Amino acid sequence: MMDAALALGTTEVELRRLALDFAHLRAHDAKAEAQLMTSIGVVGQQHPVLVVVHADGRHIVIDGYRRVRALRQLGRDTVVVLVLGASEADGLAYCHRLTTGRRRSTLEEGWLVRELCEGIGRTLAQVGMSLGRSTSWVSRRLGLATALPAELESAVRAGLVSPHGAMRSLLPLARANKGHAQQIVAALGRERLTTRQLGALWVAYRAGDAEQRARIAEQPMLLLRAKESLAGAPTEIAVTRDVNAATRALGRAHTSLMAARSLDPDVGTLPAIRRAIERARDAALALSKQEM
């Protein structure tokens, strides 16, 4: 139920007048946003975007960033907003206390606490009081938000990694080896991973030795594709198939290198080819160790 003391009234404003100062406090969800855009396209905007009006006249969005993005993608010019008679900090805290709307993940709660503490300048006790939470709860959420490296946080915010998956798998991996966690996220690029896939990476990384962990950090998708391949076939058949495929690939590479050397005897000294050969040698050595 909306607090009448906070709600100043509903109005329609131009989308270009909205200030998206707090968009970084929520993670993207491509599937949910596509569904929302479809809904708005069919039945229109059903719920107002909550804003506070700054002294300079800007309408700062407090809640409803998905609605704003959906309306923009649909090419709309205006948005229905509900103006809150509160400061930005009080508006953010109030929206967190609302029982309606999309629930924040634990990590998003951490982002909110960090914004209220570090961005706006409130103490832990003040934030706890405004959110209706204990100081220890606020402290724990702040700790989670600051523990995740910036690269991993960006991946969560962009929707490439789920907040739940980040907390369950990427955070402990980062605590074990921050550099490897950053390397994994960089290697994933724009690839979206499920919580299950992130869990598989963490389990394999935790069980591996130093060499295996380094390979997982360098090529995380290689491990995941291998696991998915094994899941679809009996282990003996799948492993035999993959080893045979690697053998054939190495044979083709050898033939190609010999043909190239007939034209240029020094081709094997080229940096790119040398690095590729070294990676192939390391992979073959690692595979041979598994049979011992």
PDB file of C-alpha atoms in Angstrom:
ATOM      1  CA  MET A   1       0.000   0.000   0.000  1.00  0.00           C
ATOM      2  CA  MET A   2       1.405   3.391  -1.009  1.00  0.00           C
ATOM      3  CA  ASP A   3       1.985   5.787   1.868  1.00  0.00           C
ATOM      4  CA  ALA A   4      -0.266   8.798   1.211  1.00  0.00           C
ATOM      5  CA  ALA A   5       2.187  11.069   3.015  1.00  0.00           C
ATOM      6  CA  LEU A   6       4.888  10.222   0.451  1.00  0.00           C
ATOM      7  CA  ALA A   7       2.801  10.154  -2.715  1.00  0.00           C
ATOM      8  CA  LEU A   8       2.379  13.663  -4.087  1.00  0.00           C
ATOM      9  CA  GLY A   9       0.512  12.602  -7.192  1.00  0.00           C
ATOM     10  CA  THR A  10       0.618  10.836 -10.539  1.00  0.00           C
ATOM     11  CA  THR A  11       1.491  12.706 -13.696  1.00  0.00           C
ATOM     12  CA  GLU A  12       2.773  12.094 -17.218  1.00  0.00           C
ATOM     13  CA  VAL A  13       6.189  13.424 -18.206  1.00  0.00           C
ATOM     14  CA  GLU A  14       8.484  13.124 -21.175  1.00  0.00           C
ATOM     15  CA  LEU A  15      10.916  10.218 -20.963  1.00  0.00           C
ATOM     16  CA  ARG A  16      13.836  12.497 -21.757  1.00  0.00           C
ATOM     17  CA  ARG A  17      13.230  14.376 -18.487  1.00  0.00           C
ATOM     18  CA  LEU A  18      13.998  11.308 -16.362  1.00  0.00           C
ATOM     19  CA  ALA A  19      17.378  11.049 -14.616  1.00  0.00           C
ATOM     20  CA  LEU A  20      18.564   7.450 -14.236  1.00  0.00           C
ATOM     21  CA  ASP A  21      20.970   8.115 -11.375  1.00  0.00           C
ATOM     22  CA  PHE A  22      20.333   4.811  -9.601  1.00  0.00           C
ATOM     23  CA  ALA A  23      20.150   2.373 -12.512  1.00  0.00           C
ATOM     24  CA  HIS A  24      23.346   0.740 -11.217  1.00  0.00           C
ATOM     25  CA  LEU A  25      21.510  -0.546  -8.143  1.00  0.00           C
ATOM     26  CA  ARG A  26      19.547  -3.172 -10.076  1.00  0.00           C
ATOM     27  CA  ALA A  27      20.681  -6.099 -12.234  1.00  0.00           C
ATOM     28  CA  HIS A  28      19.386  -6.557 -15.764  1.00  0.00           C
ATOM     29  CA  ASP A  29      17.262  -9.586 -16.638  1.00  0.00           C
ATOM     30  CA  ALA A  30      16.864  -9.804 -20.422  1.00  0.00           C
ATOM     31  CA  LYS A  31      14.047 -12.373 -20.295  1.00  0.00           C
ATOM     32  CA  ALA A  32      11.980 -10.473 -17.726  1.00  0.00           C
ATOM     33  CA  GLU A  33      12.493  -7.189 -19.557  1.00  0.00           C
ATOM     34  CA  ALA A  34      11.391  -8.723 -22.870  1.00  0.00           C
ATOM     35  CA  GLN A  35       8.221 -10.024 -21.208  1.00  0.00           C
ATOM     36  CA  LEU A  36       7.536  -6.611 -19.676  1.00  0.00           C
ATOM     37  CA  MET A  37       8.042  -4.863 -23.008  1.00  0.00           C
ATOM     38  CA  THR A  38       5.565  -7.250 -24.629  1.00  0.00           C
ATOM     39  CA  SER A  39       3.035  -6.589 -21.873  1.00  0.00           C
ATOM     40  CA  ILE A  40       3.370  -2.812 -22.125  1.00  0.00           C
ATOM     41  CA  GLY A  41       3.118  -3.029 -25.901  1.00  0.00           C
ATOM     42  CA  VAL A  42      -0.218  -4.859 -25.599  1.00  0.00           C
ATOM     43  CA  VAL A  43      -1.943  -3.295 -22.580  1.00  0.00           C
ATOM     44  CA  GLY A  44       0.133  -0.190 -21.922  1.00  0.00           C
ATOM     45  CA  GLN A  45       1.956   0.943 -18.790  1.00  0.00           C
ATOM     46  CA  GLN A  46       0.055  -0.480 -15.817  1.00  0.00           C
ATOM     47  CA  HIS A  47       2.162   0.858 -12.941  1.00  0.00           C
ATOM     48  CA  PRO A  48       3.775   4.283 -12.556  1.00  0.00           C
ATOM     49  CA  VAL A  49       7.496   4.824 -12.274  1.00  0.00           C
ATOM     50  CA  LEU A  50       8.411   6.210  -8.847  1.00  0.00           C
ATOM     51  CA  VAL A  51      10.434   9.421  -8.916  1.00  0.00           C
ATOM     52  CA  VAL A  52      11.563  12.243  -6.687  1.00  0.00           C
ATOM     53  CA  VAL A  53      11.922  15.749  -8.062  1.00  0.00           C
ATOM     54  CA  HIS A  54      15.355  17.277  -7.485  1.00  0.00           C
ATOM     55  CA  ALA A  55      15.833  20.951  -6.671  1.00  0.00           C
ATOM     56  CA  ASP A  56      17.074  21.512 -10.233  1.00  0.00           C
ATOM     57  CA  GLY A  57      13.809  20.136 -11.624  1.00  0.00           C
ATOM     58  CA  ARG A  58      15.104  16.698 -12.673  1.00  0.00           C
ATOM     59  CA  HIS A  59      12.804  13.718 -12.170  1.00  0.00           C
ATOM     60  CA  ILE A  60      15.114  11.139 -10.593  1.00  0.00           C
ATOM     61  CA  VAL A  61      13.906   7.561 -11.014  1.00  0.00           C
ATOM     62  CA  ILE A  62      13.773   5.662  -7.728  1.00  0.00           C
ATOM     63  CA  ASP A  63      11.959   2.540  -8.915  1.00  0.00           C
ATOM     64  CA  GLY A  64      10.805   1.334 -12.328  1.00  0.00           C
ATOM     65  CA  TYR A  65      13.952   1.152 -14.440  1.00  0.00           C
ATOM     66  CA  ARG A  66      12.677  -1.854 -16.375  1.00  0.00           C
ATOM     67  CA  ARG A  67       9.521   0.059 -17.300  1.00  0.00           C
ATOM     68  CA  VAL A  68      11.601   3.013 -18.465  1.00  0.00           C
ATOM     69  CA  ARG A  69      13.807   0.812 -20.679  1.00  0.00           C
ATOM     70  CA  ALA A  70      10.766  -1.003 -22.088  1.00  0.00           C
ATOM     71  CA  LEU A  71       9.007   2.249 -22.956  1.00  0.00           C
ATOM     72  CA  ARG A  72      12.129   3.579 -24.671  1.00  0.00           C
ATOM     73  CA  GLN A  73      12.548   0.403 -26.705  1.00  0.00           C
ATOM     74  CA  LEU A  74       8.913   0.674 -27.756  1.00  0.00           C
ATOM     75  CA  GLY A  75       9.582   4.200 -28.991  1.00  0.00           C
ATOM     76  CA  ARG A  76       7.291   5.920 -26.491  1.00  0.00           C
ATOM     77  CA  ASP A  77       7.828   9.585 -25.658  1.00  0.00           C
ATOM     78  CA  THR A  78       6.100   9.820 -22.279  1.00  0.00           C
ATOM     79  CA  VAL A  79       5.890   7.872 -19.032  1.00  0.00           C
ATOM     80  CA  VAL A  80       3.434   7.898 -16.141  1.00  0.00           C
ATOM     81  CA  VAL A  81       5.256   8.703 -12.889  1.00  0.00           C
ATOM     82  CA  LEU A  82       4.297   8.901  -9.245  1.00  0.00           C
ATOM     83  CA  VAL A  83       6.144  11.719  -7.523  1.00  0.00           C
ATOM     84  CA  LEU A  84       7.309  10.970  -3.988  1.00  0.00           C
ATOM     85  CA  GLY A  85       7.586  13.761  -1.475  1.00  0.00           C
ATOM     86  CA  ALA A  86      10.907  12.540  -0.129  1.00  0.00           C
ATOM     87  CA  SER A  87      14.636  12.872  -0.533  1.00  0.00           C
ATOM     88  CA  GLU A  88      16.474  10.483  -2.826  1.00  0.00           C
ATOM     89  CA  ALA A  89      17.769   8.477   0.151  1.00  0.00           C
ATOM     90  CA  ASP A  90      14.352   8.252   1.788  1.00  0.00           C
ATOM     91  CA  GLY A  91      12.769   7.341  -1.537  1.00  0.00           C
ATOM     92  CA  LEU A  92      15.232   4.488  -2.080  1.00  0.00           C
ATOM     93  CA  ALA A  93      14.674   3.202   1.448  1.00  0.00           C
ATOM     94  CA  TYR A  94      10.910   3.470   1.093  1.00  0.00           C
ATOM     95  CA  CYS A  95      10.872   1.476  -2.148  1.00  0.00           C
ATOM     96  CA  HIS A  96      12.947  -1.234  -0.488  1.00  0.00           C
ATOM     97  CA  ARG A  97      10.333  -1.537   2.250  1.00  0.00           C
ATOM     98  CA  LEU A  98       7.471  -1.908  -0.216  1.00  0.00           C
ATOM     99  CA  THR A  99       5.967  -5.404  -0.251  1.00  0.00           C
ATOM    100  CA  THR A 100       4.977  -5.102  -3.927  1.00  0.00           C
ATOM    101  CA  GLY A 101       7.208  -5.135  -6.981  1.00  0.00           C
ATOM    102  CA  ARG A 102      10.318  -7.135  -7.795  1.00  0.00           C
ATOM    103  CA  ARG A 103      12.221  -8.318  -4.764  1.00  0.00           C
ATOM    104  CA  ARG A 104      15.869  -7.325  -4.596  1.00  0.00           C
ATOM    105  CA  SER A 105      18.482 -10.048  -4.558  1.00  0.00           C
ATOM    106  CA  THR A 106      20.960 -10.178  -1.675  1.00  0.00           C
ATOM    107  CA  LEU A 107      23.602  -8.568  -3.865  1.00  0.00           C
ATOM    108  CA  GLU A 108      21.239  -5.796  -4.977  1.00  0.00           C
ATOM    109  CA  GLU A 109      20.458  -5.127  -1.321  1.00  0.00           C
ATOM    110  CA  GLY A 110      24.193  -4.761  -0.836  1.00  0.00           C
ATOM    111  CA  TRP A 111      24.397  -2.258  -3.681  1.00  0.00           C
ATOM    112  CA  LEU A 112      21.560  -0.255  -2.109  1.00  0.00           C
ATOM    113  CA  VAL A 113      23.257  -0.219   1.291  1.00  0.00           C
ATOM    114  CA  ARG A 114      26.558   0.835  -0.293  1.00  0.00           C
ATOM    115  CA  GLU A 115      24.829   3.677  -2.147  1.00  0.00           C
ATOM    116  CA  LEU A 116      23.139   4.921   1.025  1.00  0.00           C
ATOM    117  CA  CYS A 117      26.372   4.681   3.031  1.00  0.00           C
ATOM    118  CA  GLU A 118      29.125   5.614   0.598  1.00  0.00           C
ATOM    119  CA  GLY A 119      27.165   7.555  -2.022  1.00  0.00           C
ATOM    120  CA  ILE A 120      24.748   9.511   0.159  1.00  0.00           C
ATOM    121  CA  GLY A 121      26.722   9.472   3.404  1.00  0.00           C
ATOM    122  CA  ARG A 122      24.424   7.827   5.921  1.00  0.00           C
ATOM    123  CA  THR A 123      25.738   5.748   8.805  1.00  0.00           C
ATOM    124  CA  LEU A 124      25.071   2.022   9.153  1.00  0.00           C
ATOM    125  CA  ALA A 125      22.649   2.732  12.005  1.00  0.00           C
ATOM    126  CA  GLN A 126      20.766   5.329   9.940  1.00  0.00           C
ATOM    127  CA  VAL A 127      20.540   2.978   6.955  1.00  0.00           C
ATOM    128  CA  GLY A 128      19.306   0.159   9.175  1.00  0.00           C
ATOM    129  CA  MET A 129      16.601   2.366  10.650  1.00  0.00           C
ATOM    130  CA  SER A 130      15.437   3.605   7.234  1.00  0.00           C
ATOM    131  CA  LEU A 131      15.323   0.077   5.798  1.00  0.00           C
ATOM    132  CA  GLY A 132      13.737  -1.464   8.874  1.00  0.00           C
ATOM    133  CA  ARG A 133      16.768  -3.713   9.381  1.00  0.00           C
ATOM    134  CA  SER A 134      19.374  -4.251  12.088  1.00  0.00           C
ATOM    135  CA  THR A 135      22.799  -2.659  11.919  1.00  0.00           C
ATOM    136  CA  SER A 136      24.371  -6.124  11.637  1.00  0.00           C
ATOM    137  CA  TRP A 137      22.160  -6.917   8.610  1.00  0.00           C
ATOM    138  CA  VAL A 138      23.258  -3.667   6.971  1.00  0.00           C
ATOM    139  CA  SER A 139      26.905  -4.420   7.740  1.00  0.00           C
ATOM    140  CA  ARG A 140      26.674  -7.911   6.209  1.00  0.00           C
ATOM    141  CA  ARG A 141      25.064  -6.608   3.027  1.00  0.00           C
ATOM    142  CA  LEU A 142      27.709  -3.909   2.698  1.00  0.00           C
ATOM    143  CA  GLY A 143      30.412  -6.528   3.134  1.00  0.00           C
ATOM    144  CA  LEU A 144      28.973  -8.652   0.332  1.00  0.00           C
ATOM    145  CA  ALA A 145      28.758  -5.686  -2.042  1.00  0.00           C
ATOM    146  CA  THR A 146      32.350  -4.629  -1.428  1.00  0.00           C
ATOM    147  CA  ALA A 147      33.769  -8.181  -1.591  1.00  0.00           C
ATOM    148  CA  LEU A 148      32.867  -8.731  -5.248  1.00  0.00           C
ATOM    149  CA  PRO A 149      35.530  -7.387  -7.676  1.00  0.00           C
ATOM    150  CA  ALA A 150      34.361  -4.601  -9.983  1.00  0.00           C
ATOM    151  CA  GLU A 151      34.566  -6.760 -13.143  1.00  0.00           C
ATOM    152  CA  LEU A 152      32.328  -9.419 -11.603  1.00  0.00           C
ATOM    153  CA  GLU A 153      29.903  -6.810 -10.337  1.00  0.00           C
ATOM    154  CA  SER A 154      29.639  -5.336 -13.836  1.00  0.00           C
ATOM    155  CA  ALA A 155      28.863  -8.772 -15.275  1.00  0.00           C
ATOM    156  CA  VAL A 156      26.032  -9.207 -12.759  1.00  0.00           C
ATOM    157  CA  ARG A 157      24.666  -5.745 -13.436  1.00  0.00           C
ATOM    158  CA  ALA A 158      24.712  -6.397 -17.202  1.00  0.00           C
ATOM    159  CA  GLY A 159      22.710  -9.590 -16.726  1.00  0.00           C
ATOM    160  CA  LEU A 160      25.518 -11.900 -17.871  1.00  0.00           C
ATOM    161  CA  VAL A 161      25.661 -13.542 -14.433  1.00  0.00           C
ATOM    162  CA  SER A 162      22.732 -13.972 -12.057  1.00  0.00           C
ATOM    163  CA  PRO A 163      23.090 -12.303  -8.633  1.00  0.00           C
ATOM    164  CA  HIS A 164      22.395 -15.659  -6.963  1.00  0.00           C
ATOM    165  CA  GLY A 165      25.034 -17.399  -9.058  1.00  0.00           C
ATOM    166  CA  ALA A 166      27.543 -14.667  -8.319  1.00  0.00           C
ATOM    167  CA  MET A 167      27.047 -14.984  -4.570  1.00  0.00           C
ATOM    168  CA  ARG A 168      27.127 -18.792  -4.549  1.00  0.00           C
ATOM    169  CA  SER A 169      30.014 -19.361  -6.949  1.00  0.00           C
ATOM    170  CA  LEU A 170      31.877 -16.278  -8.152  1.00  0.00           C
ATOM    171  CA  LEU A 171      32.272 -14.676  -4.730  1.00  0.00           C
ATOM    172  CA  PRO A 172      33.962 -17.721  -3.109  1.00  0.00           C
ATOM    173  CA  LEU A 173      36.049 -18.162  -6.265  1.00  0.00           C
ATOM    174  CA  ALA A 174      37.143 -14.522  -6.039  1.00  0.00           C
ATOM    175  CA  ARG A 175      38.065 -15.009  -2.395  1.00  0.00           C
ATOM    176  CA  ALA A 176      40.152 -18.043  -3.372  1.00  0.00           C
ATOM    177  CA  ASN A 177      41.853 -16.284  -6.298  1.00  0.00           C
ATOM    178  CA  LYS A 178      40.675 -12.829  -7.340  1.00  0.00           C
ATOM    179  CA  GLY A 179      42.776 -12.858 -10.509  1.00  0.00           C
ATOM    180  CA  HIS A 180      41.299 -16.140 -11.723  1.00  0.00           C
ATOM    181  CA  ALA A 181      37.756 -14.919 -11.033  1.00  0.00           C
ATOM    182  CA  GLN A 182      38.414 -11.788 -13.086  1.00  0.00           C
ATOM    183  CA  GLN A 183      40.003 -13.885 -15.843  1.00  0.00           C
ATOM    184  CA  ILE A 184      36.952 -16.169 -16.014  1.00  0.00           C
ATOM    185  CA  VAL A 185      34.548 -13.243 -16.381  1.00  0.00           C
ATOM    186  CA  ALA A 186      36.760 -11.678 -19.065  1.00  0.00           C
ATOM    187  CA  ALA A 187      36.915 -14.997 -20.945  1.00  0.00           C
ATOM    188  CA  LEU A 188      33.117 -15.335 -20.869  1.00  0.00           C
ATOM    189  CA  GLY A 189      32.660 -12.058 -22.746  1.00  0.00           C
ATOM    190  CA  ARG A 190      28.952 -11.621 -23.524  1.00  0.00           C
ATOM    191  CA  GLU A 191      28.166 -15.270 -22.815  1.00  0.00           C
ATOM    192  CA  ARG A 192      25.306 -15.582 -20.305  1.00  0.00           C
ATOM    193  CA  LEU A 193      25.779 -18.321 -17.717  1.00  0.00           C
ATOM    194  CA  THR A 194      23.129 -19.960 -15.572  1.00  0.00           C
ATOM    195  CA  THR A 195      23.499 -20.472 -11.837  1.00  0.00           C
ATOM    196  CA  ARG A 196      24.020 -24.179 -12.543  1.00  0.00           C
ATOM    197  CA  GLN A 197      26.876 -23.483 -14.968  1.00  0.00           C
ATOM    198  CA  LEU A 198      28.555 -21.118 -12.525  1.00  0.00           C
ATOM    199  CA  GLY A 199      28.221 -23.777  -9.845  1.00  0.00           C
ATOM    200  CA  ALA A 200      29.874 -26.349 -12.131  1.00  0.00           C
ATOM    201  CA  LEU A 201      32.809 -23.982 -12.716  1.00  0.00           C
ATOM    202  CA  TRP A 202      33.280 -23.402  -8.996  1.00  0.00           C
ATOM    203  CA  VAL A 203      33.074 -27.120  -8.140  1.00  0.00           C
ATOM    204  CA  ALA A 204      35.637 -28.004 -10.832  1.00  0.00           C
ATOM    205  CA  TYR A 205      37.902 -25.121  -9.827  1.00  0.00           C
ATOM    206  CA  ARG A 206      37.775 -26.033  -6.147  1.00  0.00           C
ATOM    207  CA  ALA A 207      38.616 -29.693  -6.905  1.00  0.00           C
ATOM    208  CA  GLY A 208      41.439 -28.943  -9.336  1.00  0.00           C
ATOM    209  CA  ASP A 209      45.159 -28.539  -8.779  1.00  0.00           C
ATOM    210  CA  ALA A 210      47.048 -25.354  -9.668  1.00  0.00           C
ATOM    211  CA  GLU A 211      47.466 -26.319 -13.324  1.00  0.00           C
ATOM    212  CA  GLN A 212      43.826 -27.313 -13.753  1.00  0.00           C
ATOM    213  CA  ARG A 213      42.631 -24.123 -12.087  1.00  0.00           C
ATOM    214  CA  ALA A 214      44.726 -22.046 -14.446  1.00  0.00           C
ATOM    215  CA  ARG A 215      43.180 -23.830 -17.456  1.00  0.00           C
ATOM    216  CA  ILE A 216      39.648 -23.285 -16.115  1.00  0.00           C
ATOM    217  CA  ALA A 217      40.384 -19.582 -15.628  1.00  0.00           C
ATOM    218  CA  GLU A 218      41.744 -19.306 -19.165  1.00  0.00           C
ATOM    219  CA  GLN A 219      38.993 -21.295 -20.931  1.00  0.00           C
ATOM    220  CA  PRO A 220      35.915 -21.688 -18.708  1.00  0.00           C
ATOM    221  CA  MET A 221      33.576 -22.413 -21.626  1.00  0.00           C
ATOM    222  CA  LEU A 222      35.746 -25.347 -22.684  1.00  0.00           C
ATOM    223  CA  LEU A 223      35.046 -27.036 -19.347  1.00  0.00           C
ATOM    224  CA  LEU A 224      31.319 -26.317 -19.528  1.00  0.00           C
ATOM    225  CA  ARG A 225      30.988 -27.618 -23.082  1.00  0.00           C
ATOM    226  CA  ALA A 226      32.864 -30.777 -22.111  1.00  0.00           C
ATOM    227  CA  LYS A 227      30.503 -31.324 -19.172  1.00  0.00           C
ATOM    228  CA  GLU A 228      27.442 -30.777 -21.368  1.00  0.00           C
ATOM    229  CA  SER A 229      28.848 -33.197 -23.941  1.00  0.00           C
ATOM    230  CA  LEU A 230      29.412 -35.856 -21.287  1.00  0.00           C
ATOM    231  CA  ALA A 231      25.915 -35.341 -19.904  1.00  0.00           C
ATOM    232  CA  GLY A 232      24.371 -36.371 -23.220  1.00  0.00           C
ATOM    233  CA  ALA A 233      26.220 -39.669 -23.710  1.00  0.00           C
ATOM    234  CA  PRO A 234      27.629 -42.604 -21.679  1.00  0.00           C
ATOM    235  CA  THR A 235      30.959 -41.567 -20.158  1.00  0.00           C
ATOM    236  CA  GLU A 236      33.125 -44.126 -22.005  1.00  0.00           C
ATOM    237  CA  ILE A 237      31.621 -43.275 -25.385  1.00  0.00           C
ATOM    238  CA  ALA A 238      31.801 -39.517 -24.834  1.00  0.00           C
ATOM    239  CA  VAL A 239      35.387 -39.510 -23.590  1.00  0.00           C
ATOM    240  CA  THR A 240      36.549 -41.832 -26.380  1.00  0.00           C
ATOM    241  CA  ARG A 241      34.824 -39.652 -28.963  1.00  0.00           C
ATOM    242  CA  ASP A 242      36.420 -36.444 -27.665  1.00  0.00           C
ATOM    243  CA  VAL A 243      39.913 -37.958 -27.385  1.00  0.00           C
ATOM    244  CA  ASN A 244      39.647 -39.332 -30.924  1.00  0.00           C
ATOM    245  CA  ALA A 245      38.504 -35.931 -32.178  1.00  0.00           C
ATOM    246  CA  ALA A 246      41.516 -34.300 -30.500  1.00  0.00           C
ATOM    247  CA  THR A 247      43.829 -36.872 -32.061  1.00  0.00           C
ATOM    248  CA  ARG A 248      42.449 -36.184 -35.536  1.00  0.00           C
ATOM    249  CA  ALA A 249      42.745 -32.424 -34.968  1.00  0.00           C
ATOM    250  CA  LEU A 250      46.399 -32.793 -33.963  1.00  0.00           C
ATOM    251  CA  GLY A 251      47.031 -34.916 -37.042  1.00  0.00           C
ATOM    252  CA  ARG A 252      45.546 -32.246 -39.286  1.00  0.00           C
ATOM    253  CA  ALA A 253      47.600 -29.561 -37.519  1.00  0.00           C
ATOM    254  CA  HIS A 254      50.787 -31.586 -38.054  1.00  0.00           C
ATOM    255  CA  THR A 255      50.036 -32.054 -41.754  1.00  0.00           C
ATOM    256  CA  SER A 256      49.268 -28.351 -42.120  1.00  0.00           C
ATOM    257  CA  LEU A 257      52.514 -27.385 -40.388  1.00  0.00           C
ATOM    258  CA  MET A 258      54.587 -29.697 -42.586  1.00  0.00           C
ATOM    259  CA  ALA A 259      52.993 -28.244 -45.710  1.00  0.00           C
ATOM    260  CA  ALA A 260      53.688 -24.707 -44.488  1.00  0.00           C
ATOM    261  CA  ARG A 261      57.320 -25.573 -43.728  1.00  0.00           C
ATOM    262  CA  SER A 262      57.802 -26.777 -47.294  1.00  0.00           C
ATOM    263  CA  LEU A 263      57.106 -23.202 -48.375  1.00  0.00           C
ATOM    264  CA  ASP A 264      58.755 -21.427 -45.437  1.00  0.00           C
ATOM    265  CA  PRO A 265      61.165 -23.430 -43.231  1.00  0.00           C
ATOM    266  CA  ASP A 266      60.936 -20.818 -40.463  1.00  0.00           C
ATOM    267  CA  VAL A 267      57.137 -20.756 -40.200  1.00  0.00           C
ATOM    268  CA  GLY A 268      57.257 -22.750 -36.943  1.00  0.00           C
ATOM    269  CA  THR A 269      59.133 -19.906 -35.241  1.00  0.00           C
ATOM    270  CA  LEU A 270      56.316 -17.397 -35.747  1.00  0.00           C
ATOM    271  CA  PRO A 271      55.035 -16.249 -32.299  1.00  0.00           C
ATOM    272  CA  ALA A 272      51.360 -17.125 -32.911  1.00  0.00           C
ATOM    273  CA  ILE A 273      52.185 -20.616 -34.180  1.00  0.00           C
ATOM    274  CA  ARG A 274      54.654 -21.245 -31.345  1.00  0.00           C
ATOM    275  CA  ARG A 275      52.042 -20.251 -28.761  1.00  0.00           C
ATOM    276  CA  ALA A 276      49.446 -22.503 -30.404  1.00  0.00           C
ATOM    277  CA  ILE A 277      51.862 -25.444 -30.407  1.00  0.00           C
ATOM    278  CA  GLU A 278      52.716 -24.840 -26.746  1.00  0.00           C
ATOM    279  CA  ARG A 279      49.031 -24.829 -25.801  1.00  0.00           C
ATOM    280  CA  ALA A 280      48.483 -28.065 -27.728  1.00  0.00           C
ATOM    281  CA  ARG A 281      51.509 -29.653 -26.038  1.00  0.00           C
ATOM    282  CA  ASP A 282      50.270 -28.580 -22.590  1.00  0.00           C
ATOM    283  CA  ALA A 283      46.792 -29.954 -23.299  1.00  0.00           C
ATOM    284  CA  ALA A 284      48.203 -33.273 -24.517  1.00  0.00           C
ATOM    285  CA  LEU A 285      50.461 -33.498 -21.458  1.00  0.00           C
ATOM    286  CA  ALA A 286      47.551 -32.784 -19.115  1.00  0.00           C
ATOM    287  CA  LEU A 287      45.471 -35.459 -20.849  1.00  0.00           C
ATOM    288  CA  SER A 288      48.274 -38.025 -20.574  1.00  0.00           C
ATOM    289  CA  LYS A 289      48.521 -37.381 -16.836  1.00  0.00           C
ATOM    290  CA  GLN A 290      44.865 -38.360 -16.370  1.00  0.00           C
ATOM    291  CA  GLU A 291      45.521 -41.998 -17.297  1.00  0.00           C
ATOM    292  CA  MET A 292      48.237 -42.475 -14.678  1.00  0.00           C
TER     293      MET A 292
END
